[in-house]
Coordinates of C-alpha atoms in Angstrom, one line a residue:
M2 CA 11.0 -53.1 -153.6
D3 CA 7.3 -53.2 -152.9
N4 CA 5.9 -56.8 -153.5
R5 CA 2.6 -55.2 -154.6
Q6 CA 4.3 -53.6 -157.6
Y7 CA 4.1 -55.2 -161.0
G8 CA 5.4 -54.2 -164.4
A9 CA 8.8 -52.8 -165.4
L10 CA 10.5 -54.9 -162.7
K11 CA 12.4 -58.2 -163.3
K12 CA 10.2 -61.2 -162.6
R13 CA 7.2 -59.0 -161.7
L14 CA 5.3 -58.9 -165.0
T15 CA 2.0 -57.1 -165.3
M16 CA 0.4 -60.4 -166.2
H17 CA 1.3 -61.8 -162.7
G18 CA -0.5 -58.9 -161.1
L19 CA -3.6 -59.4 -163.4
V20 CA -3.8 -63.1 -162.6
D21 CA -3.5 -62.4 -158.8
M22 CA -6.1 -59.7 -159.0
M23 CA -8.6 -61.8 -161.0
H24 CA -8.0 -64.7 -158.6
H25 CA -8.7 -62.5 -155.6
W26 CA -11.9 -61.1 -157.1
H27 CA -13.2 -64.4 -158.4
S28 CA -12.5 -66.2 -155.0
A29 CA -14.5 -63.5 -153.2
V30 CA -17.5 -63.6 -155.6
D31 CA -17.5 -67.5 -155.6
T32 CA -18.0 -67.4 -151.9
G33 CA -20.9 -64.9 -152.1
Q34 CA -19.0 -61.8 -151.1
S35 CA -19.0 -58.5 -153.0
V36 CA -15.9 -56.7 -154.3
C37 CA -15.4 -53.0 -154.3
I38 CA -12.6 -51.7 -156.6
V39 CA -11.0 -48.3 -157.0
F40 CA -8.8 -47.7 -160.0
I41 CA -6.2 -44.9 -159.7
D42 CA -4.2 -43.5 -162.6
F43 CA -1.4 -41.0 -161.7
T44 CA -1.6 -38.6 -164.6
K45 CA 1.7 -37.6 -166.1
A46 CA 3.4 -39.6 -163.4
F47 CA 6.9 -39.5 -164.8
D48 CA 6.7 -35.8 -165.6
R49 CA 6.0 -35.0 -162.0
V50 CA 8.7 -36.9 -160.2
D51 CA 10.1 -34.5 -157.7
H52 CA 13.9 -34.9 -157.7
N53 CA 14.3 -33.8 -154.1
V54 CA 11.7 -36.3 -152.9
L55 CA 13.2 -39.0 -155.0
M56 CA 16.7 -38.4 -153.6
S57 CA 15.3 -38.5 -150.0
K58 CA 13.6 -41.9 -150.8
L59 CA 16.8 -43.3 -152.2
V60 CA 18.8 -42.3 -149.1
A61 CA 16.0 -43.7 -146.9
L62 CA 16.3 -47.0 -148.7
H63 CA 19.9 -47.2 -147.6
L64 CA 21.1 -47.6 -151.2
P65 CA 24.9 -47.4 -151.6
N66 CA 26.1 -43.8 -151.8
T67 CA 27.5 -44.4 -155.2
I68 CA 24.1 -45.2 -156.6
V69 CA 22.5 -42.2 -154.9
R70 CA 25.2 -39.9 -156.3
W71 CA 24.9 -41.5 -159.8
V72 CA 21.1 -40.8 -159.9
H73 CA 21.6 -37.3 -158.6
S74 CA 24.2 -36.7 -161.3
Y75 CA 21.8 -38.2 -163.9
L76 CA 19.1 -35.6 -162.9
L77 CA 21.3 -32.6 -162.2
H78 CA 21.4 -29.7 -164.7
R79 CA 19.0 -31.4 -167.1
R80 CA 17.5 -29.0 -169.7
Q81 CA 14.7 -29.3 -172.2
R82 CA 13.1 -27.4 -175.0
V83 CA 10.1 -27.8 -177.3
K84 CA 10.1 -28.0 -181.1
V85 CA 6.9 -27.2 -183.0
G86 CA 7.4 -27.4 -186.7
H87 CA 10.7 -25.7 -187.3
V88 CA 10.4 -23.4 -184.3
L89 CA 12.5 -24.2 -181.1
S90 CA 11.8 -22.8 -177.7
D91 CA 14.6 -21.6 -175.4
W92 CA 16.3 -24.2 -173.2
L93 CA 14.7 -24.4 -169.7
P94 CA 16.0 -26.2 -166.6
Q95 CA 14.2 -29.4 -165.8
T96 CA 13.7 -29.5 -162.0
A97 CA 11.2 -32.4 -162.0
G98 CA 10.3 -35.4 -164.0
M99 CA 12.3 -38.2 -165.6
P100 CA 13.6 -38.4 -169.2
Q101 CA 11.0 -40.0 -171.5
G102 CA 11.8 -43.6 -172.5
S103 CA 14.4 -44.1 -169.8
Y104 CA 14.4 -47.3 -167.7
L105 CA 14.8 -45.1 -164.6
G106 CA 11.4 -43.4 -165.2
P107 CA 9.2 -46.4 -164.2
L108 CA 11.7 -47.6 -161.6
T109 CA 11.9 -44.2 -159.8
F110 CA 8.1 -43.8 -159.8
A111 CA 7.8 -47.3 -158.3
I112 CA 10.2 -46.2 -155.6
L113 CA 8.2 -43.0 -154.9
I114 CA 4.9 -44.9 -154.4
A115 CA 6.3 -47.8 -152.5
S116 CA 5.2 -46.2 -149.3
L117 CA 1.6 -46.2 -150.5
Q118 CA 0.4 -49.1 -148.4
P119 CA -3.4 -49.0 -147.9
S120 CA -5.0 -51.5 -145.6
C121 CA -7.0 -53.0 -148.5
H122 CA -5.7 -55.4 -151.2
V123 CA -3.7 -53.4 -153.7
H124 CA -1.9 -54.0 -157.0
K125 CA 0.4 -51.4 -158.5
F126 CA 1.3 -51.2 -162.2
I127 CA 3.9 -48.4 -162.1
D128 CA 1.6 -45.4 -162.4
D129 CA -1.7 -47.2 -162.1
T130 CA -3.0 -48.6 -158.8
T131 CA -5.9 -50.9 -158.1
M132 CA -7.3 -51.1 -154.6
T133 CA -9.8 -53.9 -153.7
E134 CA -12.0 -54.4 -150.7
V135 CA -13.9 -57.6 -150.2
I136 CA -17.3 -57.0 -148.6
P137 CA -18.6 -60.0 -146.5
R138 CA -22.1 -61.3 -147.4
G139 CA -24.8 -59.1 -145.9
S140 CA -22.6 -56.1 -145.3
G141 CA -23.5 -53.0 -147.3
S142 CA -20.6 -50.7 -147.0
C143 CA -17.7 -50.2 -149.3
M144 CA -14.3 -48.6 -148.5

């Protein structure tokens, strides 16, 4: 798993990431440097998990075939419908996304973005990413 990922992972609390991030920023500012920060929020991240891409990533991670087949079975033939008041829509196949409230939702999204490895300092909080560049004193450019 990506060591830049915090939240929803055992022993990788969001607070750990926040402390590391704040330390990084304060250390730069304390030495007279500037800090440029970009905040990224992947909108509807869990709703947009592409099942085929996810399965390819799981295979590329060399996970045991049993786990890959279990996740595939978990996602295969899922259906959903919408209820508004007392009216229900027809059942439709769910070809992307993760079930709401599942532990696999955040975990699979973390797997999907693990390959996001920019050259700057980065902190990932499941579907939120913070990228930081420290600008040396006297330099005027940012990212």
